[in-house]
PDB file of C-alpha atoms in Angstrom:
ATOM      1  CA  MET A 231      11.257  37.955  -2.750  1.00 50.00           C
ATOM      2  CA  THR A 232      14.073  35.563  -3.429  1.00 65.00           C
ATOM      3  CA  GLU A 233      14.970  34.415  -6.902  1.00 67.00           C
ATOM      4  CA  LEU A 234      13.554  30.974  -6.203  1.00 72.00           C
ATOM      5  CA  GLU A 235      10.230  32.446  -4.980  1.00 74.00           C
ATOM      6  CA  ARG A 236       9.984  34.400  -8.274  1.00 76.00           C
ATOM      7  CA  TRP A 237      10.555  31.241 -10.359  1.00 76.00           C
ATOM      8  CA  LEU A 238       8.486  28.998  -8.170  1.00 79.00           C
ATOM      9  CA  PRO A 239       5.544  31.052  -6.873  1.00 82.00           C
ATOM     10  CA  ARG A 240       3.518  29.414  -4.106  1.00 85.00           C
ATOM     11  CA  LEU A 241       0.268  28.122  -5.615  1.00 86.00           C
ATOM     12  CA  ALA A 242      -2.994  27.468  -3.809  1.00 89.00           C
ATOM     13  CA  PRO A 243      -4.274  23.824  -4.045  1.00 90.00           C
ATOM     14  CA  PRO A 244      -7.777  23.192  -5.258  1.00 88.00           C
ATOM     15  CA  GLY A 245     -10.217  23.347  -2.395  1.00 87.00           C
ATOM     16  CA  GLY A 246     -12.019  20.545  -0.727  1.00 89.00           C
ATOM     17  CA  GLY A 247      -8.992  18.413   0.051  1.00 89.00           C
ATOM     18  CA  LEU A 248      -9.540  18.317   3.816  1.00 91.00           C
ATOM     19  CA  ALA A 249     -13.198  17.483   3.541  1.00 91.00           C
ATOM     20  CA  ARG A 250     -12.376  14.735   1.037  1.00 91.00           C
ATOM     21  CA  LEU A 251      -9.831  13.254   3.407  1.00 91.00           C
ATOM     22  CA  GLN A 252     -12.247  13.515   6.338  1.00 90.00           C
ATOM     23  CA  GLN A 253     -14.903  11.705   4.256  1.00 89.00           C
ATOM     24  CA  THR A 254     -12.504   9.005   3.306  1.00 88.00           C
ATOM     25  CA  LEU A 255     -11.340   8.592   6.892  1.00 86.00           C
ATOM     26  CA  GLY A 256     -15.004   8.620   8.104  1.00 84.00           C
ATOM     27  CA  GLY A 257     -15.655   5.562   5.918  1.00 76.00           C
ATOM     28  CA  GLN A 258     -13.064   3.619   7.750  1.00 66.00           C
ATOM     29  CA  PRO A 259     -13.038   2.177  11.266  1.00 57.00           C
ATOM     30  CA  GLN A 260     -10.975   3.947  13.911  1.00 53.00           C
ATOM     31  CA  SER A 261      -8.408   1.305  14.571  1.00 55.00           C
ATOM     32  CA  SER A 262      -6.783  -1.420  12.502  1.00 54.00           C
ATOM     33  CA  ILE A 263      -7.904  -4.002  14.955  1.00 56.00           C
ATOM     34  CA  ALA A 264     -11.498  -2.986  14.592  1.00 57.00           C
ATOM     35  CA  TRP A 265     -11.077  -2.917  10.733  1.00 58.00           C
ATOM     36  CA  LEU A 266      -9.626  -6.449  10.937  1.00 61.00           C
ATOM     37  CA  SER A 267     -12.418  -7.643  13.236  1.00 64.00           C
ATOM     38  CA  MET A 268     -15.131  -6.214  11.011  1.00 66.00           C
ATOM     39  CA  ARG A 269     -13.862  -8.176   7.996  1.00 70.00           C
ATOM     40  CA  THR A 270     -12.688 -11.391   9.627  1.00 80.00           C
ATOM     41  CA  LEU A 271     -15.124 -11.984  12.486  1.00 83.00           C
ATOM     42  CA  PRO A 272     -18.071 -13.122  10.275  1.00 84.00           C
ATOM     43  CA  LEU A 273     -15.666 -15.490   8.473  1.00 88.00           C
ATOM     44  CA  ILE A 274     -14.334 -16.927  11.649  1.00 90.00           C
ATOM     45  CA  ALA A 275     -17.842 -17.241  13.090  1.00 91.00           C
ATOM     46  CA  THR A 276     -19.174 -19.006   9.980  1.00 92.00           C
ATOM     47  CA  ALA A 277     -16.247 -21.441   9.836  1.00 93.00           C
ATOM     48  CA  SER A 278     -16.684 -22.228  13.544  1.00 94.00           C
ATOM     49  CA  VAL A 279     -20.375 -22.945  13.182  1.00 95.00           C
ATOM     50  CA  VAL A 280     -19.727 -25.225  10.185  1.00 95.00           C
ATOM     51  CA  MET A 281     -16.982 -27.090  11.980  1.00 94.00           C
ATOM     52  CA  PHE A 282     -19.225 -27.560  15.082  1.00 95.00           C
ATOM     53  CA  VAL A 283     -22.157 -28.873  13.014  1.00 94.00           C
ATOM     54  CA  MET A 284     -19.878 -31.298  11.145  1.00 92.00           C
ATOM     55  CA  LEU A 285     -18.314 -32.613  14.394  1.00 92.00           C
ATOM     56  CA  SER A 286     -21.710 -32.963  16.002  1.00 91.00           C
ATOM     57  CA  LEU A 287     -23.015 -34.995  13.073  1.00 89.00           C
ATOM     58  CA  MET A 288     -20.004 -37.215  13.058  1.00 87.00           C
ATOM     59  CA  LEU A 289     -20.163 -37.923  16.803  1.00 85.00           C
ATOM     60  CA  THR A 290     -23.893 -38.461  16.768  1.00 82.00           C
ATOM     61  CA  SER A 291     -23.694 -41.035  13.983  1.00 76.00           C
ATOM     62  CA  ARG A 292     -20.940 -42.861  15.915  1.00 72.00           C
ATOM     63  CA  ILE A 293     -22.893 -42.978  19.104  1.00 72.00           C
ATOM     64  CA  LEU A 294     -26.291 -43.814  17.739  1.00 69.00           C
ATOM     65  CA  ARG A 295     -25.088 -46.269  15.014  1.00 65.00           C
ATOM     66  CA  PRO A 296     -21.818 -48.064  15.821  1.00 61.00           C
ATOM     67  CA  PRO A 297     -19.825 -49.220  12.802  1.00 62.00           C
ATOM     68  CA  VAL A 298     -21.583 -52.223  11.277  1.00 65.00           C
ATOM     69  CA  GLN A 299     -18.496 -53.565   9.545  1.00 62.00           C
ATOM     70  CA  ALA A 300     -16.499 -53.841  12.770  1.00 64.00           C
ATOM     71  CA  GLU A 301     -19.392 -55.931  14.227  1.00 69.00           C
ATOM     72  CA  ARG A 302     -19.361 -58.283  11.250  1.00 67.00           C
ATOM     73  CA  VAL A 303     -15.572 -58.745  11.408  1.00 66.00           C
ATOM     74  CA  ALA A 304     -15.796 -59.583  15.092  1.00 69.00           C
ATOM     75  CA  VAL A 305     -18.471 -62.184  14.385  1.00 72.00           C
ATOM     76  CA  VAL A 306     -16.369 -63.804  11.630  1.00 70.00           C
ATOM     77  CA  LEU A 307     -13.218 -63.852  13.787  1.00 69.00           C
ATOM     78  CA  GLY A 308     -15.183 -65.279  16.611  1.00 72.00           C
ATOM     79  CA  SER A 309     -16.552 -68.089  14.549  1.00 72.00           C
ATOM     80  CA  LEU A 310     -13.058 -68.858  13.094  1.00 67.00           C
ATOM     81  CA  ALA A 311     -11.548 -69.142  16.546  1.00 66.00           C
ATOM     82  CA  HIS A 312     -13.768 -72.181  17.487  1.00 68.00           C
ATOM     83  CA  GLN A 313     -13.113 -74.046  14.284  1.00 63.00           C
ATOM     84  CA  PRO A 314     -10.001 -76.033  13.191  1.00 62.00           C
ATOM     85  CA  PRO A 315      -7.768 -74.526  10.571  1.00 57.00           C
ATOM     86  CA  THR A 316      -9.109 -76.970   8.027  1.00 57.00           C
ATOM     87  CA  ALA A 317     -12.423 -75.120   8.136  1.00 57.00           C
ATOM     88  CA  LEU A 318     -10.748 -72.352   6.174  1.00 61.00           C
ATOM     89  CA  ARG A 319     -11.041 -73.431   2.670  1.00 63.00           C
ATOM     90  CA  ILE A 320      -9.075 -71.669   0.027  1.00 63.00           C
ATOM     91  CA  GLU A 321     -10.346 -72.146  -3.456  1.00 63.00           C
ATOM     92  CA  GLN A 322      -7.665 -70.206  -5.343  1.00 66.00           C
ATOM     93  CA  GLY A 323      -4.933 -68.551  -3.337  1.00 68.00           C
ATOM     94  CA  ASP A 324      -2.816 -68.894  -0.252  1.00 73.00           C
ATOM     95  CA  ALA A 325      -3.597 -68.619   3.401  1.00 69.00           C
ATOM     96  CA  THR A 326      -1.019 -67.850   6.015  1.00 71.00           C
ATOM     97  CA  GLU A 327      -1.571 -68.455   9.714  1.00 70.00           C
ATOM     98  CA  VAL A 328      -0.391 -65.633  11.852  1.00 68.00           C
ATOM     99  CA  SER A 329       0.630 -66.524  15.375  1.00 67.00           C
ATOM    100  CA  THR A 330      -1.283 -64.820  18.116  1.00 66.00           C
ATOM    101  CA  PRO A 331      -0.756 -64.668  21.914  1.00 64.00           C
ATOM    102  CA  GLY A 332      -4.180 -66.143  22.599  1.00 62.00           C
ATOM    103  CA  ALA A 333      -4.284 -69.909  22.001  1.00 63.00           C
ATOM    104  CA  SER A 334      -7.943 -69.953  21.147  1.00 67.00           C
ATOM    105  CA  VAL A 335      -7.535 -67.287  18.421  1.00 67.00           C
ATOM    106  CA  ARG A 336      -6.240 -68.045  14.969  1.00 68.00           C
ATOM    107  CA  VAL A 337      -5.818 -65.398  12.418  1.00 71.00           C
ATOM    108  CA  PHE A 338      -5.253 -66.188   8.751  1.00 72.00           C
ATOM    109  CA  LEU A 339      -4.121 -63.881   6.012  1.00 73.00           C
ATOM    110  CA  VAL A 340      -5.836 -64.892   2.743  1.00 72.00           C
ATOM    111  CA  MET A 341      -4.411 -63.832  -0.573  1.00 70.00           C
ATOM    112  CA  THR A 342      -6.772 -64.392  -3.435  1.00 63.00           C
ATOM    113  CA  ARG A 343      -5.836 -64.576  -7.043  1.00 57.00           C
TER     114      ARG A 343
ATOM    115  CA  MET B 207       3.645   7.021  19.727  1.00 70.00           C
ATOM    116  CA  PRO B 208       1.205   6.018  16.971  1.00 78.00           C
ATOM    117  CA  ILE B 209      -0.889   8.729  15.268  1.00 84.00           C
ATOM    118  CA  ASP B 210      -4.642   9.119  15.445  1.00 87.00           C
ATOM    119  CA  GLN B 211      -7.142  10.834  13.109  1.00 88.00           C
ATOM    120  CA  THR B 212      -6.611  14.181  14.784  1.00 90.00           C
ATOM    121  CA  ASP B 213      -2.825  14.042  14.149  1.00 91.00           C
ATOM    122  CA  LEU B 214      -3.387  13.156  10.496  1.00 92.00           C
ATOM    123  CA  LEU B 215      -5.884  15.901   9.863  1.00 93.00           C
ATOM    124  CA  ALA B 216      -3.565  18.380  11.640  1.00 93.00           C
ATOM    125  CA  ALA B 217      -0.759  17.272   9.384  1.00 93.00           C
ATOM    126  CA  TYR B 218      -3.015  17.737   6.315  1.00 94.00           C
ATOM    127  CA  ARG B 219      -3.852  21.277   7.390  1.00 94.00           C
ATOM    128  CA  ARG B 220      -0.158  21.969   7.998  1.00 93.00           C
ATOM    129  CA  LEU B 221       1.262  20.374   4.843  1.00 93.00           C
ATOM    130  CA  GLU B 222      -1.486  20.703   2.265  1.00 93.00           C
ATOM    131  CA  VAL B 223      -0.136  23.868   0.580  1.00 93.00           C
ATOM    132  CA  PRO B 224       3.671  23.044   0.815  1.00 93.00           C
ATOM    133  CA  LEU B 225       3.079  19.434  -0.350  1.00 94.00           C
ATOM    134  CA  TYR B 226       0.884  20.532  -3.185  1.00 94.00           C
ATOM    135  CA  ASN B 227       3.524  22.993  -4.373  1.00 92.00           C
ATOM    136  CA  VAL B 228       6.289  20.402  -4.229  1.00 92.00           C
ATOM    137  CA  LEU B 229       4.149  17.844  -6.077  1.00 93.00           C
ATOM    138  CA  TYR B 230       3.012  20.376  -8.650  1.00 91.00           C
ATOM    139  CA  ARG B 231       6.568  20.892  -9.721  1.00 89.00           C
ATOM    140  CA  TRP B 232       6.803  17.205 -10.491  1.00 90.00           C
ATOM    141  CA  LEU B 233       3.401  16.407 -11.997  1.00 90.00           C
ATOM    142  CA  TRP B 234       2.335  19.797 -13.343  1.00 88.00           C
ATOM    143  CA  ASP B 235      -1.280  18.844 -12.928  1.00 88.00           C
ATOM    144  CA  ARG B 236      -3.461  20.304 -10.217  1.00 88.00           C
ATOM    145  CA  HIS B 237      -5.953  17.467  -9.874  1.00 88.00           C
ATOM    146  CA  GLU B 238      -3.347  14.769 -10.041  1.00 90.00           C
ATOM    147  CA  CYS B 239      -1.489  16.577  -7.258  1.00 92.00           C
ATOM    148  CA  GLN B 240      -4.496  16.656  -5.056  1.00 91.00           C
ATOM    149  CA  ASP B 241      -5.207  12.967  -5.767  1.00 92.00           C
ATOM    150  CA  LEU B 242      -1.635  12.156  -4.892  1.00 93.00           C
ATOM    151  CA  SER B 243      -1.862  14.141  -1.714  1.00 94.00           C
ATOM    152  CA  GLN B 244      -4.921  12.229  -0.628  1.00 94.00           C
ATOM    153  CA  GLU B 245      -3.259   8.912  -1.511  1.00 93.00           C
ATOM    154  CA  THR B 246      -0.222   9.876   0.448  1.00 94.00           C
ATOM    155  CA  PHE B 247      -2.216  10.656   3.606  1.00 94.00           C
ATOM    156  CA  MET B 248      -4.226   7.439   3.268  1.00 94.00           C
ATOM    157  CA  ARG B 249      -1.053   5.424   2.926  1.00 93.00           C
ATOM    158  CA  VAL B 250       0.300   6.965   6.048  1.00 93.00           C
ATOM    159  CA  TRP B 251      -3.065   6.380   7.765  1.00 92.00           C
ATOM    160  CA  LYS B 252      -2.979   2.710   6.845  1.00 90.00           C
ATOM    161  CA  GLN B 253       0.334   2.244   8.543  1.00 89.00           C
ATOM    162  CA  ARG B 254      -0.539   4.456  11.494  1.00 89.00           C
ATOM    163  CA  ALA B 255       0.238   1.838  14.083  1.00 87.00           C
ATOM    164  CA  ARG B 256       3.903   2.035  13.032  1.00 87.00           C
ATOM    165  CA  VAL B 257       4.050   5.795  12.453  1.00 87.00           C
ATOM    166  CA  ASP B 258       5.803   7.993  15.032  1.00 87.00           C
ATOM    167  CA  ALA B 259       3.737  11.250  15.471  1.00 86.00           C
ATOM    168  CA  ALA B 260       6.984  13.219  15.778  1.00 86.00           C
ATOM    169  CA  ARG B 261       8.174  12.137  12.381  1.00 87.00           C
ATOM    170  CA  ILE B 262       4.909  12.251  10.432  1.00 91.00           C
ATOM    171  CA  ASP B 263       5.917  15.242   8.222  1.00 91.00           C
ATOM    172  CA  ALA B 264       9.054  13.552   6.990  1.00 90.00           C
ATOM    173  CA  LEU B 265       7.130  10.357   6.295  1.00 91.00           C
ATOM    174  CA  ILE B 266       4.422  12.226   4.326  1.00 94.00           C
ATOM    175  CA  TYR B 267       6.971  14.078   2.225  1.00 93.00           C
ATOM    176  CA  ALA B 268       8.910  10.865   1.447  1.00 93.00           C
ATOM    177  CA  THR B 269       5.749   8.895   0.658  1.00 94.00           C
ATOM    178  CA  ALA B 270       4.445  11.651  -1.600  1.00 94.00           C
ATOM    179  CA  LEU B 271       7.725  11.965  -3.518  1.00 93.00           C
ATOM    180  CA  ASN B 272       7.796   8.175  -4.031  1.00 92.00           C
ATOM    181  CA  LEU B 273       4.272   8.132  -5.301  1.00 93.00           C
ATOM    182  CA  ALA B 274       5.034  11.052  -7.613  1.00 92.00           C
ATOM    183  CA  ARG B 275       8.009   9.156  -8.984  1.00 91.00           C
ATOM    184  CA  ASN B 276       5.788   6.091  -9.619  1.00 90.00           C
ATOM    185  CA  LYS B 277       3.163   8.272 -11.270  1.00 88.00           C
ATOM    186  CA  LEU B 278       5.827   9.746 -13.570  1.00 88.00           C
ATOM    187  CA  ARG B 279       7.053   6.308 -14.505  1.00 85.00           C
ATOM    188  CA  TRP B 280       3.465   5.317 -15.313  1.00 81.00           C
ATOM    189  CA  ARG B 281       3.114   8.400 -17.464  1.00 77.00           C
ATOM    190  CA  GLY B 282       6.330   7.529 -19.241  1.00 69.00           C
ATOM    191  CA  LEU B 283       5.047   4.027 -19.937  1.00 66.00           C
ATOM    192  CA  TRP B 284       1.882   5.363 -21.424  1.00 61.00           C
ATOM    193  CA  ARG B 285       3.538   8.480 -23.029  1.00 54.00           C
ATOM    194  CA  PHE B 286       0.945  10.614 -21.324  1.00 53.00           C
ATOM    195  CA  GLU B 287       1.776  14.241 -20.788  1.00 53.00           C
ATOM    196  CA  SER B 288      -0.292  16.648 -18.720  1.00 53.00           C
ATOM    197  CA  THR B 289      -1.103  20.023 -20.242  1.00 53.00           C
ATOM    198  CA  ASP B 290      -2.555  21.500 -17.081  1.00 58.00           C
ATOM    199  CA  ALA B 291      -1.887  25.163 -16.316  1.00 55.00           C
ATOM    200  CA  HIS B 292      -3.237  27.302 -13.497  1.00 57.00           C
ATOM    201  CA  ASP B 293      -6.173  29.316 -14.618  1.00 58.00           C
ATOM    202  CA  CYS B 294      -6.069  32.949 -15.419  1.00 57.00           C
ATOM    203  CA  ALA B 295      -5.889  34.806 -12.079  1.00 58.00           C
ATOM    204  CA  ASN B 296      -8.388  37.525 -11.254  1.00 62.00           C
ATOM    205  CA  GLY B 297      -7.649  40.795 -12.966  1.00 68.00           C
ATOM    206  CA  GLU B 298      -4.875  39.131 -15.035  1.00 71.00           C
ATOM    207  CA  SER B 299      -4.788  40.209 -18.653  1.00 78.00           C
ATOM    208  CA  PRO B 300      -4.398  37.636 -21.437  1.00 79.00           C
ATOM    209  CA  GLU B 301      -0.820  38.967 -22.087  1.00 81.00           C
ATOM    210  CA  GLU B 302       0.143  38.522 -18.459  1.00 80.00           C
ATOM    211  CA  TYR B 303      -1.349  35.085 -18.411  1.00 78.00           C
ATOM    212  CA  ALA B 304       0.498  34.149 -21.593  1.00 80.00           C
ATOM    213  CA  ARG B 305       3.767  35.484 -20.058  1.00 80.00           C
ATOM    214  CA  ARG B 306       3.144  33.559 -16.874  1.00 76.00           C
ATOM    215  CA  CYS B 307       2.515  30.380 -18.769  1.00 78.00           C
ATOM    216  CA  ALA B 308       5.713  30.920 -20.787  1.00 81.00           C
ATOM    217  CA  ASP B 309       7.643  31.511 -17.553  1.00 79.00           C
ATOM    218  CA  GLN B 310       6.152  28.314 -16.090  1.00 79.00           C
ATOM    219  CA  GLN B 311       7.215  26.348 -19.177  1.00 83.00           C
ATOM    220  CA  ARG B 312      10.794  27.827 -18.763  1.00 85.00           C
ATOM    221  CA  VAL B 313      10.907  26.855 -15.154  1.00 85.00           C
ATOM    222  CA  ARG B 314       9.538  23.443 -15.935  1.00 86.00           C
ATOM    223  CA  ALA B 315      12.083  22.925 -18.558  1.00 87.00           C
ATOM    224  CA  ALA B 316      14.866  23.998 -16.228  1.00 88.00           C
ATOM    225  CA  LEU B 317      13.604  21.870 -13.318  1.00 88.00           C
ATOM    226  CA  SER B 318      13.391  18.837 -15.561  1.00 88.00           C
ATOM    227  CA  LYS B 319      17.062  19.068 -16.231  1.00 90.00           C
ATOM    228  CA  LEU B 320      17.952  18.714 -12.550  1.00 90.00           C
ATOM    229  CA  ASP B 321      18.421  15.304 -11.208  1.00 91.00           C
ATOM    230  CA  ARG B 322      15.765  13.899  -8.896  1.00 90.00           C
ATOM    231  CA  GLY B 323      17.678  14.493  -5.704  1.00 90.00           C
ATOM    232  CA  ALA B 324      18.559  18.087  -6.509  1.00 91.00           C
ATOM    233  CA  ARG B 325      15.043  18.842  -7.587  1.00 90.00           C
ATOM    234  CA  ASN B 326      13.540  17.376  -4.395  1.00 91.00           C
ATOM    235  CA  LEU B 327      16.069  19.227  -2.292  1.00 91.00           C
ATOM    236  CA  LEU B 328      15.175  22.587  -3.857  1.00 88.00           C
ATOM    237  CA  LEU B 329      11.403  22.034  -3.748  1.00 89.00           C
ATOM    238  CA  LEU B 330      11.313  20.758  -0.200  1.00 90.00           C
ATOM    239  CA  SER B 331      13.523  23.493   1.142  1.00 87.00           C
ATOM    240  CA  GLU B 332      11.645  26.164  -0.733  1.00 84.00           C
ATOM    241  CA  PHE B 333       8.088  25.066  -0.112  1.00 84.00           C
ATOM    242  CA  ALA B 334       8.173  22.788   2.888  1.00 85.00           C
ATOM    243  CA  GLY B 335      10.725  24.818   4.822  1.00 82.00           C
ATOM    244  CA  LEU B 336      12.426  21.686   6.016  1.00 85.00           C
ATOM    245  CA  ASN B 337      15.696  22.209   8.012  1.00 86.00           C
ATOM    246  CA  THR B 338      18.892  20.389   7.107  1.00 88.00           C
ATOM    247  CA  ALA B 339      18.184  17.444   9.414  1.00 88.00           C
ATOM    248  CA  GLU B 340      14.658  17.007   8.118  1.00 88.00           C
ATOM    249  CA  LEU B 341      15.827  17.289   4.485  1.00 89.00           C
ATOM    250  CA  ALA B 342      18.511  14.655   5.164  1.00 90.00           C
ATOM    251  CA  GLU B 343      15.877  12.370   6.685  1.00 88.00           C
ATOM    252  CA  VAL B 344      13.382  12.771   3.869  1.00 89.00           C
ATOM    253  CA  LEU B 345      15.918  12.490   1.073  1.00 90.00           C
ATOM    254  CA  GLN B 346      18.062   9.897   2.810  1.00 88.00           C
ATOM    255  CA  VAL B 347      21.295  11.860   2.360  1.00 88.00           C
ATOM    256  CA  ALA B 348      23.968  12.869   4.793  1.00 90.00           C
ATOM    257  CA  ALA B 349      23.080  15.965   6.741  1.00 87.00           C
ATOM    258  CA  GLY B 350      26.567  17.422   6.189  1.00 88.00           C
ATOM    259  CA  THR B 351      26.108  17.492   2.453  1.00 90.00           C
ATOM    260  CA  VAL B 352      22.633  19.103   2.297  1.00 90.00           C
ATOM    261  CA  ALA B 353      23.740  22.663   2.312  1.00 89.00           C
ATOM    262  CA  SER B 354      26.337  22.142  -0.374  1.00 91.00           C
ATOM    263  CA  ARG B 355      23.868  20.134  -2.502  1.00 92.00           C
ATOM    264  CA  LYS B 356      21.236  22.803  -2.196  1.00 89.00           C
ATOM    265  CA  HIS B 357      23.692  25.496  -3.259  1.00 90.00           C
ATOM    266  CA  ARG B 358      24.834  23.480  -6.200  1.00 91.00           C
ATOM    267  CA  ALA B 359      21.148  22.697  -7.223  1.00 90.00           C
ATOM    268  CA  LEU B 360      20.289  26.357  -7.016  1.00 88.00           C
ATOM    269  CA  ALA B 361      23.216  27.330  -9.128  1.00 90.00           C
ATOM    270  CA  LEU B 362      22.340  24.677 -11.723  1.00 91.00           C
ATOM    271  CA  LEU B 363      18.705  25.869 -11.872  1.00 89.00           C
ATOM    272  CA  LYS B 364      19.856  29.384 -12.405  1.00 87.00           C
ATOM    273  CA  GLY B 365      22.156  28.299 -15.133  1.00 89.00           C
ATOM    274  CA  TYR B 366      19.416  26.314 -16.902  1.00 88.00           C
ATOM    275  CA  LEU B 367      16.936  29.236 -16.591  1.00 84.00           C
ATOM    276  CA  GLU B 368      19.495  31.493 -18.206  1.00 82.00           C
ATOM    277  CA  VAL B 369      19.990  29.166 -21.062  1.00 77.00           C
ATOM    278  CA  CYS B 370      16.147  28.964 -21.464  1.00 66.00           C
ATOM    279  CA  ASN B 371      15.961  32.780 -21.467  1.00 63.00           C
ATOM    280  CA  ASP B 372      18.433  33.045 -24.319  1.00 60.00           C
TER     281      ASP B 372
END
């Protein structure tokens, strides 16, 4: 026995360490990829479903019910095109005619006060 | 090559006793040592994809020593001191037990006077049986200085023990 062995005798650890480690390892998936998948896959799936549903709703509403405001604007512009500029009456504010390539189309910018 | 569960459990069987003995001379608490051993192996397991099976022993020792150092810092922060002592062995008289406890206190006092590097060097070479290259890898020191450092650490420990005996 060396001096060091006398001062520092070899001690036996408390039992059950290996079983405890095996139990802890048993509670975990075998690979880190599987562990990642187990935790993240449900999240990814849920997010995908939510996104799909939202996109479907948006597209359906576009197809079934085209924007009403765009229709109204088109009607107003159409009616303006067939009228002389004097038909545009400004009560309080300025109107500026913007030149357009089409001769039959007149566009005015109206600034109200 | 990354490790699998078989490698880790084999390493545990191989290193349980030496690692426990090294840690015990730092923490002086049986249950804390076992907890720390478990934590060490779980940390290595978590980074298994990057662990080389050939170097697992060195990694386990290095991880355990780092965790022990953190634990001691934590203790210092909270001024907590373990009073654990190994139980009375079978057939041991109370006088023998008292003598053994006194010896342990003396060794503990002497070891605490060694710096961290010297203490780890002595404990790892004594309990883990690491060779010079392995000691150099675990302790991050030049291989050429391991033998002289170990000799100096042993001489210091002997000196401190003699002072404690007086």
